[in-house]
XYZ file of C-alpha atoms in Angstrom:
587
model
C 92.094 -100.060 307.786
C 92.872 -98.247 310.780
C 93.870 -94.723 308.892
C 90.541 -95.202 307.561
C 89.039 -95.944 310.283
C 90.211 -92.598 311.699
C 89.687 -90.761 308.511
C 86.080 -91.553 308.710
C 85.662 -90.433 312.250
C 87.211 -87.153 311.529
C 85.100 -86.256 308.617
C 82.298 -87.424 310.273
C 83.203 -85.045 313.626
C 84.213 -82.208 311.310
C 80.146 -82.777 309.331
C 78.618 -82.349 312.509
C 81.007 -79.014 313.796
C 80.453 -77.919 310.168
C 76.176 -78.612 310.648
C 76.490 -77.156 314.495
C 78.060 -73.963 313.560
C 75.316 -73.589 310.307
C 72.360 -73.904 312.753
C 74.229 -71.679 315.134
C 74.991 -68.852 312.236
C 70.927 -69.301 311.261
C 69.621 -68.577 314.625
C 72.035 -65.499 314.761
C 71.007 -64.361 312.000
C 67.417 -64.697 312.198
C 67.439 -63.370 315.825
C 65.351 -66.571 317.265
C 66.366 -67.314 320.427
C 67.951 -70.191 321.625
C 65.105 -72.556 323.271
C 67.613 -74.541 325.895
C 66.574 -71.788 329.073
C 63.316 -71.839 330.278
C 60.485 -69.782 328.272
C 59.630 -66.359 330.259
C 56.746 -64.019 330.312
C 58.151 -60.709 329.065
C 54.705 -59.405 330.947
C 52.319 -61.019 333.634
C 48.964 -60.227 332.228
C 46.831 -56.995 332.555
C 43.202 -56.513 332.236
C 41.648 -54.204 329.713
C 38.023 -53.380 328.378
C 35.645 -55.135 330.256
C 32.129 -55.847 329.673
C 29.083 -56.808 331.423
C 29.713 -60.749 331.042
C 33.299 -60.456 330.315
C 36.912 -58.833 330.085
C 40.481 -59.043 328.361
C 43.230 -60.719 329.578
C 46.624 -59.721 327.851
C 50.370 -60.168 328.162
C 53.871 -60.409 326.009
C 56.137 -62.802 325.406
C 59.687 -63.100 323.177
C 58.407 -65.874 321.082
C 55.596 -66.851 318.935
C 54.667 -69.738 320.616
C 52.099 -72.531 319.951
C 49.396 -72.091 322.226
C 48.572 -69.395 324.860
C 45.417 -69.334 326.981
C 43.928 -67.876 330.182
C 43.234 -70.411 332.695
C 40.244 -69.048 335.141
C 37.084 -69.570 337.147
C 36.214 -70.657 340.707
C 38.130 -74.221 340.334
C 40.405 -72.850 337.414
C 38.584 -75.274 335.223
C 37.672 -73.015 332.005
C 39.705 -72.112 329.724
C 39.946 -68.674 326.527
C 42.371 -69.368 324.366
C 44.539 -66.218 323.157
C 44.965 -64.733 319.757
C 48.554 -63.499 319.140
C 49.790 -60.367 317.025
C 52.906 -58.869 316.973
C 54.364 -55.480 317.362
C 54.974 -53.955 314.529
C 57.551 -50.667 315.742
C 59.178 -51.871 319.102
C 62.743 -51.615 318.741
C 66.075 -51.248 321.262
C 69.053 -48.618 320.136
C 72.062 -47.229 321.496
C 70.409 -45.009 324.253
C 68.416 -48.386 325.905
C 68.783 -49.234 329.153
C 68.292 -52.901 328.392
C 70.098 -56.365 329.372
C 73.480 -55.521 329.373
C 73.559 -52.342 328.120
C 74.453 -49.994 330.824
C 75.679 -47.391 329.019
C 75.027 -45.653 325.431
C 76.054 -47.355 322.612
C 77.272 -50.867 324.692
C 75.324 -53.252 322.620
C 73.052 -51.351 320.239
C 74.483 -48.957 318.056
C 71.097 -48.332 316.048
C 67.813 -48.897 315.955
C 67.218 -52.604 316.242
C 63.614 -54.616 315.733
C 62.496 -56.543 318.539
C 60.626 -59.425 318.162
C 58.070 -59.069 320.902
C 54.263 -61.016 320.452
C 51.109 -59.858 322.513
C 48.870 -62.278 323.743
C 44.933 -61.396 324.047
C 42.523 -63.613 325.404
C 38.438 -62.685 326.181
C 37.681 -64.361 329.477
C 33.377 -64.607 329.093
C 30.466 -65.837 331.190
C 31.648 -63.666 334.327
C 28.860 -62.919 336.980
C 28.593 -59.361 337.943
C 29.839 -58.631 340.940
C 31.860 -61.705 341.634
C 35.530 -62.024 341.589
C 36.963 -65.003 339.976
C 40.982 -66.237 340.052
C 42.833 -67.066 336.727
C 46.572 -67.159 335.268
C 47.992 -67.476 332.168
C 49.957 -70.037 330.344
C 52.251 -69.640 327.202
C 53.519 -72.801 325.054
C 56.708 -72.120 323.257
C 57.188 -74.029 320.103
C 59.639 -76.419 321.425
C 56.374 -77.475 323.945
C 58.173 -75.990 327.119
C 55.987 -73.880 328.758
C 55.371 -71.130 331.105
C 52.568 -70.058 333.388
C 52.096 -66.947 335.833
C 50.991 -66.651 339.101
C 47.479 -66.684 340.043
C 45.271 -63.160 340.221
C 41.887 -62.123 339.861
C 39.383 -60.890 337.214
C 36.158 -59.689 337.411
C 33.350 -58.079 334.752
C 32.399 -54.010 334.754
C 30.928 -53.693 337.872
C 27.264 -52.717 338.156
C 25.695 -49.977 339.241
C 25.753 -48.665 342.579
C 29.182 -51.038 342.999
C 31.730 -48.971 345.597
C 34.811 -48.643 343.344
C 38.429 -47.427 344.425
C 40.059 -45.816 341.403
C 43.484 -45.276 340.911
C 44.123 -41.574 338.885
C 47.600 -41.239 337.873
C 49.739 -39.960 334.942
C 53.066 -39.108 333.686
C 55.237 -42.141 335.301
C 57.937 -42.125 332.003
C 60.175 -44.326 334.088
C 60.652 -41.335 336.480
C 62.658 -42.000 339.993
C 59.846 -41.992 342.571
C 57.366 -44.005 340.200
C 57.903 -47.327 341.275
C 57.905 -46.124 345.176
C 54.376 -44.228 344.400
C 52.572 -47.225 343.184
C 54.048 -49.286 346.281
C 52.539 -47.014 348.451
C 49.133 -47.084 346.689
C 48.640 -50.703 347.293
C 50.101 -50.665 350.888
C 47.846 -47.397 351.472
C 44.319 -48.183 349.958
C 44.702 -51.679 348.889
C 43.237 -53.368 345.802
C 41.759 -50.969 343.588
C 39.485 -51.869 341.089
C 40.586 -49.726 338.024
C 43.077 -47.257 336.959
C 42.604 -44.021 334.915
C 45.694 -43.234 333.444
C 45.964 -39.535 331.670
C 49.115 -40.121 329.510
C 52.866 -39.908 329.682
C 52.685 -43.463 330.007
C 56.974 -44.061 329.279
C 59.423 -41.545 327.623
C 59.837 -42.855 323.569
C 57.068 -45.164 322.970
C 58.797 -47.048 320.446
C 61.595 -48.541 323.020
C 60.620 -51.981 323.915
C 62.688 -51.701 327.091
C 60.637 -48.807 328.322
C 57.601 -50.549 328.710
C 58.892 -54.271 329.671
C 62.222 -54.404 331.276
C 64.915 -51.618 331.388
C 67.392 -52.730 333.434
C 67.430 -49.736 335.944
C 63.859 -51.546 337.183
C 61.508 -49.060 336.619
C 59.548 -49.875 333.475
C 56.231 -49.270 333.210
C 54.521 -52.567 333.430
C 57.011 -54.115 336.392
C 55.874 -50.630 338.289
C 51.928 -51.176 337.766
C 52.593 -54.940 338.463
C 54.694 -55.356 341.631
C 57.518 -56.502 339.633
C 59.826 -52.872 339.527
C 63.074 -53.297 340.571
C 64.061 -49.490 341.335
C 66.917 -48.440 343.579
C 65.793 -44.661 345.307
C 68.531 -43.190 347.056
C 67.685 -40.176 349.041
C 69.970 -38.432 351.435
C 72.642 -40.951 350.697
C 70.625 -43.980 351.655
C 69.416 -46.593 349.104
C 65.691 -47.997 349.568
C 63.934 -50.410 346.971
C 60.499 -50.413 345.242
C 58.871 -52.962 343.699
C 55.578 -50.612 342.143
C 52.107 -52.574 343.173
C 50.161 -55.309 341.504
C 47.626 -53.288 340.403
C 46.581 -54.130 336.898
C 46.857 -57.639 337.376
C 43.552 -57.373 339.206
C 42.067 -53.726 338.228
C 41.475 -52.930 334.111
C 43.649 -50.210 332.918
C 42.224 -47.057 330.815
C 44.052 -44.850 329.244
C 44.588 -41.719 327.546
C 47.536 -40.404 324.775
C 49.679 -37.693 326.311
C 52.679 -36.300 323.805
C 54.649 -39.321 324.940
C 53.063 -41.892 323.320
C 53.616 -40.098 319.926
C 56.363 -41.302 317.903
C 57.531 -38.784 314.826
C 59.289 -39.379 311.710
C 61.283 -42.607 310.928
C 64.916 -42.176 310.618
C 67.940 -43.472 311.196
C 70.156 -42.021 313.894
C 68.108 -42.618 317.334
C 64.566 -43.584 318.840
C 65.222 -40.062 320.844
C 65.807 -38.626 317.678
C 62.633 -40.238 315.911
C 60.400 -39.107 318.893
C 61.636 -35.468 318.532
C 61.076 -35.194 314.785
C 57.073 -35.413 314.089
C 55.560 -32.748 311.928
C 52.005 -31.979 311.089
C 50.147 -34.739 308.625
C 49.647 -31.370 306.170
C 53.608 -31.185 305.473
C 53.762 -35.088 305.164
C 50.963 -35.131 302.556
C 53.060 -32.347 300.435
C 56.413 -34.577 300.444
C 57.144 -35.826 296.606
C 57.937 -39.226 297.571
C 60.974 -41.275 296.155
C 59.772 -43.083 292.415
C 60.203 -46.492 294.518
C 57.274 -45.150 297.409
C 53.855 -45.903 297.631
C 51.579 -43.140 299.601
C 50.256 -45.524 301.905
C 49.001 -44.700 305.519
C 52.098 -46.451 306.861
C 54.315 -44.172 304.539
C 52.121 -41.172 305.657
C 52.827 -42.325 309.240
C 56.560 -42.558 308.853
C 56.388 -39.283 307.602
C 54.830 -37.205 310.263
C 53.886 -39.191 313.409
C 52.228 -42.163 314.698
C 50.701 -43.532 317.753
C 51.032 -47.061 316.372
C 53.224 -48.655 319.571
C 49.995 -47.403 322.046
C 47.489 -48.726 320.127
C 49.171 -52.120 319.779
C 49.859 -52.347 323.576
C 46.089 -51.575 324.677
C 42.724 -52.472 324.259
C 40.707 -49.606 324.053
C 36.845 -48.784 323.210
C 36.817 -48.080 319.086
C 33.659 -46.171 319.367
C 34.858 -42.860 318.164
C 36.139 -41.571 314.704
C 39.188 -42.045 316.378
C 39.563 -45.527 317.320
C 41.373 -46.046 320.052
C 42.946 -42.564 320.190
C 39.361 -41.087 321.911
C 36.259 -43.184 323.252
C 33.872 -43.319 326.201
C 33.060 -46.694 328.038
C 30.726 -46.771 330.683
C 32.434 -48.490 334.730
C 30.081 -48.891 337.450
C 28.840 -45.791 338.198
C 31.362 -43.610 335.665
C 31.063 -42.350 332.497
C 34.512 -41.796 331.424
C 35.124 -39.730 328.508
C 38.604 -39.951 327.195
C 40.132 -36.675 324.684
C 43.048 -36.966 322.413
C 44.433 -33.847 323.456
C 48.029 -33.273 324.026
C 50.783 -31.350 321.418
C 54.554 -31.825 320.222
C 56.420 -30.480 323.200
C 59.087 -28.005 322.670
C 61.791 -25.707 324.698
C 60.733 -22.716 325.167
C 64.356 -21.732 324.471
C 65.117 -18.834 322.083
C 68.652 -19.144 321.414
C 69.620 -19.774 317.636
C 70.203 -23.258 318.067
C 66.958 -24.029 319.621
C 64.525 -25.519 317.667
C 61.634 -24.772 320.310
C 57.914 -23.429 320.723
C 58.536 -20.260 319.384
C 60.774 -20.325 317.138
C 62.787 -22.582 314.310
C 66.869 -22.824 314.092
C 68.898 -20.173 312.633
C 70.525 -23.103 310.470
C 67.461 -24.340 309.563
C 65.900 -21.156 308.133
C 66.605 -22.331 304.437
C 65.849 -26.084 305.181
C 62.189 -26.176 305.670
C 62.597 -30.236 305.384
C 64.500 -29.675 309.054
C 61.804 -26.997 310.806
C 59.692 -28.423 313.890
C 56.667 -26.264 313.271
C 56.498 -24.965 317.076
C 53.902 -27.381 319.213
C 51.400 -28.210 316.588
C 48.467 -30.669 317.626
C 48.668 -34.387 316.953
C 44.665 -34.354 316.647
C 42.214 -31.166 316.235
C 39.680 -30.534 318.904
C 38.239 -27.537 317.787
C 34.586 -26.668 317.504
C 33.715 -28.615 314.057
C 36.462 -31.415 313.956
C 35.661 -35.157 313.803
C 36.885 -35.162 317.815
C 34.637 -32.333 319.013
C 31.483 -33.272 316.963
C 32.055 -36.982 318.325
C 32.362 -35.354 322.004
C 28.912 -33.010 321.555
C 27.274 -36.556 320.342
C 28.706 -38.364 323.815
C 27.435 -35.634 326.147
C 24.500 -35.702 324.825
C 24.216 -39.598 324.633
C 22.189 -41.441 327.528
C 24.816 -43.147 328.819
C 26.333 -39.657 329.883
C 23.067 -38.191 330.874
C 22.176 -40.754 333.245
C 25.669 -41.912 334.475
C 25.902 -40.546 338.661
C 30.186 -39.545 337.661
C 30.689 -37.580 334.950
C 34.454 -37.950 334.251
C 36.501 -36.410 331.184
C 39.864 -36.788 331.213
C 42.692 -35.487 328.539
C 46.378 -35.197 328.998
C 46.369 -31.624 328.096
C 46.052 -29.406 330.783
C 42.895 -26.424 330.799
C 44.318 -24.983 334.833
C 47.599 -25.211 336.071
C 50.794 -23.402 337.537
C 53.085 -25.900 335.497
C 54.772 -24.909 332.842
C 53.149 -26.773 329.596
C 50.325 -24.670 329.780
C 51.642 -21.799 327.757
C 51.906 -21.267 325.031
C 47.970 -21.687 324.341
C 46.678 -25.002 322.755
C 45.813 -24.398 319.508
C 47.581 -24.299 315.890
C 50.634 -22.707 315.614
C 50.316 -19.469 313.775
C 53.752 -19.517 311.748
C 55.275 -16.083 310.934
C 58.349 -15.499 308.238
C 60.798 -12.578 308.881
C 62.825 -11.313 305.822
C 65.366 -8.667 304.614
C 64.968 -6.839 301.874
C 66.265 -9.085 299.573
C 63.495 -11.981 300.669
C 66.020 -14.253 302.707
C 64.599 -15.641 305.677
C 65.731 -14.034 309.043
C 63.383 -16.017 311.149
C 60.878 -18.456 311.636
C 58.426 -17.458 314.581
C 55.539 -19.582 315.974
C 52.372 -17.470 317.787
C 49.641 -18.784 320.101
C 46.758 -16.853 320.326
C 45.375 -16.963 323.618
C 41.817 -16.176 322.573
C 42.145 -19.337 319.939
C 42.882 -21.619 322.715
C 40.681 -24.875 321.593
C 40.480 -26.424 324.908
C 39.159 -23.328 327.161
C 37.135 -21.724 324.152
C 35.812 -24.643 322.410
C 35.809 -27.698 324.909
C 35.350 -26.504 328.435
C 32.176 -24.901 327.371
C 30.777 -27.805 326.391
C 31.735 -30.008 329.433
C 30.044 -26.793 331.945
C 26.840 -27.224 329.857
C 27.112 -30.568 330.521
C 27.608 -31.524 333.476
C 30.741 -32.713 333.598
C 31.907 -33.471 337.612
C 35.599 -33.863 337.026
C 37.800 -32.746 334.085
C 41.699 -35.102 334.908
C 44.372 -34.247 333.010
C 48.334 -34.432 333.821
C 51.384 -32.817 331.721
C 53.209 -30.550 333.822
C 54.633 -33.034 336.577
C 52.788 -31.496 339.534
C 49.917 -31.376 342.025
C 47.141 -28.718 341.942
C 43.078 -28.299 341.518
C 40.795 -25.681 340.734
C 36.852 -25.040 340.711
C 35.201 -23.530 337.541
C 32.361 -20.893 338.991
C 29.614 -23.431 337.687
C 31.529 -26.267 340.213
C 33.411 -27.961 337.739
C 36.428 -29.588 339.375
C 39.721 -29.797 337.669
C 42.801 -32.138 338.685
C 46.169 -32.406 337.745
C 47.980 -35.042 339.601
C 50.778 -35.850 337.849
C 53.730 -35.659 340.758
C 54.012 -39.188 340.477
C 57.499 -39.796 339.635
C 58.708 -36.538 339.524
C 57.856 -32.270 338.948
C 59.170 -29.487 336.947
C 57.618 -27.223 339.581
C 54.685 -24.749 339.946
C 54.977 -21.036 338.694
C 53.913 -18.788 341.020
C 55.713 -15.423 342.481
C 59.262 -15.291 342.235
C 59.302 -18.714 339.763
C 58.375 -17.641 336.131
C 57.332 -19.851 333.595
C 60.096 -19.104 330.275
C 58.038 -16.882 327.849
C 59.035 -14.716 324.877
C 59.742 -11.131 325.297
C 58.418 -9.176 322.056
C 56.383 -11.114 320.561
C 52.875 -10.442 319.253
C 51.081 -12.406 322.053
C 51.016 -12.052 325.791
C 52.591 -15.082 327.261
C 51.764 -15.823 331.014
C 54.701 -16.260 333.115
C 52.842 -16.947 336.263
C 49.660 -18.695 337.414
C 47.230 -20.249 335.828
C 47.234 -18.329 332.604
C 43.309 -19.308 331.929
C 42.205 -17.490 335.105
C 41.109 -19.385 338.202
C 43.226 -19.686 341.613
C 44.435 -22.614 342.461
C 42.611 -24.446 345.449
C 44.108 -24.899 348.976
C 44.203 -28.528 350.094
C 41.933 -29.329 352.327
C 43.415 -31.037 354.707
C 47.487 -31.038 355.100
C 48.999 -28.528 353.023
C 52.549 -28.255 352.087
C 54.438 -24.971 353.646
C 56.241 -22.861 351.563
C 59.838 -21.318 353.031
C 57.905 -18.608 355.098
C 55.661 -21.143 356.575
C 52.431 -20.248 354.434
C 50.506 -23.398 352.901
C 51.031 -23.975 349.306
C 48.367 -24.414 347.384
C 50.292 -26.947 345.256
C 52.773 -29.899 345.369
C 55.830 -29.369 343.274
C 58.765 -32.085 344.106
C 60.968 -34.584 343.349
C 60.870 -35.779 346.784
C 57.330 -35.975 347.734
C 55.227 -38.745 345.448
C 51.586 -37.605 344.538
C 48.376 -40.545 344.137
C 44.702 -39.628 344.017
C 41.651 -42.073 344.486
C 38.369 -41.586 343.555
C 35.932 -43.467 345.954
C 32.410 -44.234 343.959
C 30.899 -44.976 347.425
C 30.791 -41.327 348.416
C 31.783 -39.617 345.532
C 35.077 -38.339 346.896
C 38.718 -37.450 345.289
C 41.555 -37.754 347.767
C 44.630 -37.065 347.569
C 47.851 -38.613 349.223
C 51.270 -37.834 349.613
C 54.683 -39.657 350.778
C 58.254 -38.551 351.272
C 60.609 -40.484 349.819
C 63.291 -39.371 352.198
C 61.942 -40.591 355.266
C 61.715 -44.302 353.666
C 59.455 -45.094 357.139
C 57.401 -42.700 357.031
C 53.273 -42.746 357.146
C 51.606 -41.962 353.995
C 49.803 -38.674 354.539
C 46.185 -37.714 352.990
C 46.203 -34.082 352.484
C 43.600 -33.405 350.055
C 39.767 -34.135 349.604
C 36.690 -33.060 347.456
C 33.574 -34.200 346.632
C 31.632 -34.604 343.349
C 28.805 -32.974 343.256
């Protein structure tokens, strides 16, 4: 009796190791997460789109969840219940910065899905003009739950409402980000809405990027107070946290050429983001016997902007979706262009698969060729973009709005670099012998096709457009159009590739068919002097630009009086004041 007695207990202990180690080997498998920590916001929430009576609240969390709602009002006794999607591309690899992968390769050695769910909740019955608290609460499925901290929501302010708005662009996780949007808040406050002209994070696709790479300086912990980034300047270490900012302020963006993923692959995410091609050569792929031409398939053969348009809320009242729109806030029309190109090195070696040119061991491979910096979406006079645009200018909402803002990430004026070539379609040239093999693969840019300067800015002059925005080349610099037509680039956030001007040319082909600008703005206006503190140059003249990866860059427009300034800090003197060195007003 006793054996058995023992017997018995040992089966029974080695059932339940035996049931233990199946459950363990599902959840593995299945990538759920084990529910014993506490449930976490992967996000605190953001505000997007708002309305006269109302606005989005949405935020992100690791699991599906059974219930997630916003929690708002004077007493914090109403209550909009979320709907949930989740993302469809967002994905860690070997070149994440993410948990405990420090290094390449440490945990991911591919491509990997994560499971990440978006939570999107309309908040209604808002007052104009008055401010109201809320937070958020997500219910995991075991019941545990998890709620932020409290912020504050409001509706699209009215007319005649003074508004402080944030311009930025270009933050891509770059080293003085988080420190730029800490001085922001600490400088000017709470603002009450944030243009942002594109370049949001590096590869668009890399969950870590945008929620929690491990060096701190993701993009929603920097426009949330939550970064975590280490600056060391001069051999001395100072932290930034970013500012909360969007917790309070709705968020409006604009694609730039980083929130463009290209064809799916194996191998890397960096390797996916470098490989788009235009829709034409997707659409002239024979796909395998097992394929179905489907837009996805179409997407994963060319490029896609899916990750963005998941992630945001945008106005869909454009051909485009949410890739272009308009939307009316407090006193500003805003008019947001999908305008922005495959970047490529302006490198000529052989090996370089760049602007100009295609790779000497690619010549024979047209399946491998980059097809120079072709446009993600057309602009030019006639497409579905620019007849949408002539429509919006000449829409009352435009015509009787006090700002008149367009902004694109694509610049029209600038000393940076990205300028040139011109932005329009590639024109793709074929060098042979006499025998017909391929010695090269060229890629001209006709200066006098350039969509944006011969077909756009036309059209914003006659209409009286205020301010054109626009980022790309990682620096600071305006100019004035003859009619008064202001253009800004500030887009030293988190850091520059410099301005080109004298003894600094930009890298340009040397006998090619086109004339490539090396220096200044290649589209013919002189930069502007800022107005108030200039940088000096080595000889102790005043630059009229801001080039560094020491000094951070932010700009606020101010509804009240109509004025754009500019500010600048120095990340090496940790203590120092924020300076304001630049200011215009909107005519």
């Amino acid at each position: 009796m006793h054996r058995r007695s023992i017997s018995r207990t040992l089966l029974t202990a080695a059932v339940v190791l035996v049931l233990f180690c199946l459950t363990l080997l599902m959840v593995l498998s299945t990538g759920q997460q084990m529910t014993t920590s506490p449930p976490q916001l992967l996000s605190v929430p953001f505000l997007q789109l708002p309305t006269e009576n109302s606005v989005r609240v949405v935020w992100f969390t690791e699991f599906a969840g059974s219930n997630h709602q916003v929690t708002y009002g004077q007493n914090l006794n109403q209550i909009a219940v979320a709907t949930t999607t989740k993302l469809s591309r967002s994905r860690e690899d070997q070149n994440s910065r993410v948990g405990d992968q420090i290094q390449d390769g440490q945990v991911y050695k591919q491509p990997i899905m994560r499971d990440i769910w978006r939570h999107e909740a309309e908040v209604t019955g808002l007052s104009p003009g008055t401010r109201v608290p809320y937070h958020v609460t997500s219910v995991r499925e075991d019941e545990e739950s998890v709620s932020s901290a409290e912020f504050t929501l409001a509706a699209n302010p009215t007319p005649n409402t003074p508004l402080k708005i944030l311009l930025t662009s270009d933050h891509q996780l770059k080293p003085m980000t988080a420190a730029n949007l800490q001085k922001v808040v600490e400088t000017v406050g709470r603002v009450d809405g944030v243009f942002f002209v594109g370049d949001l994070v590096n590869i668009p696709d890399r969950a870590s990027e945008w929620f929690d790479d491990n060096r701190g300086g993701a993009f929603f912990p920097c426009l949330q107070g939550r970064a975590k980034y280490e600056l060391e300047k001069d051999d001395v270490k100072t932290a930034y946290t970013g500012g909360e900012i969007i917790q309070h302020a709705p968020l409006f963006t604009a694609i730039g050429n980083h929130e463009v993923m290209g064809r799916r692959k194996s191998g890397s995410l960096n390797d996916e983001f470098d490989d788009p091609v235009p829709r034409t050569v997707a659409q002239q792929i024979k796909p395998h016997p097992t394929e179905t031409v489907s837009d996805r398939w179409l997407k994963d053969n060319s490029f896609n902007t899916d990750t963005y348009e998941e992630i945001f809320t945008l106005p869909k009242n454009s051909p485009g979706g949410k890739t272009y729109y308009a939307i009316t806030f407090g006193d500003v029309r805003l008019v947001v262009l999908y305008a922005t190109n495959m970047w490529r090195t302006p490198n000529l070696d052989a090996g370089a698969r760049g602007k100009y040119q295609e790779r000497e061991q690619d010549l024979n491979n047209p399946q491998q060729w980059g097809y120079g910096q072709h446009i993600f979406e057309a602009i030019a006079k006639g497409s579905p973009q620019y007849n949408w645009l002539e429509q919006e200018l000449n829409s009352s909402e435009f015509q009787q709005a006090k700002y008149k803002v367009v902004m694109l990430h694509h610049p029209p004026h600038s000393l940076g670099g990205n300028i040139v070539p011109a932005y329009t379609d590639p024109v793709q040239i074929i060098d042979r012998d006499r025998d017909g093999r391929i010695k090269a693969v060229r890629h001209e840019y006709p200066k006098s096709a350039d969509y944006i300067i011969r077909d756009v800015v036309p059209l914003l002059e006659a209409a009286g457009v205020q301010l054109v925005f626009y980022g790309h080349s990682h620096l600071w610099n305006r100019f004035i159009s003859p009619s008064g037509m202001h253009f800004l680039e500030t887009s030293n956030v988190g850091n520059s590739y410099g301005a080109h001007r004298g003894d600094n040319p930009r890298e340009v082909p040397a006998g090619y068919e086109q004339d490539y600008i090396p220096t200044g703005d290649p589209n013919g206006l002189e930069p502007i002097m800022p107005t108030i503190a200039p940088l000096l140059g080595k000889e102790g003249k005043p630059l009229p630009y801001l080039a560094s990866n020491d000094i951070t860059v932010f700009s606020i427009f101010d509804t009240a009086t109509g004025t754009v300034s500019s500010y600048r800090f120095d990340t090496r003197k940790p203590e120092s004041e924020v300076l304001k060195f630049d200011e215009f007003q909107l005519n």
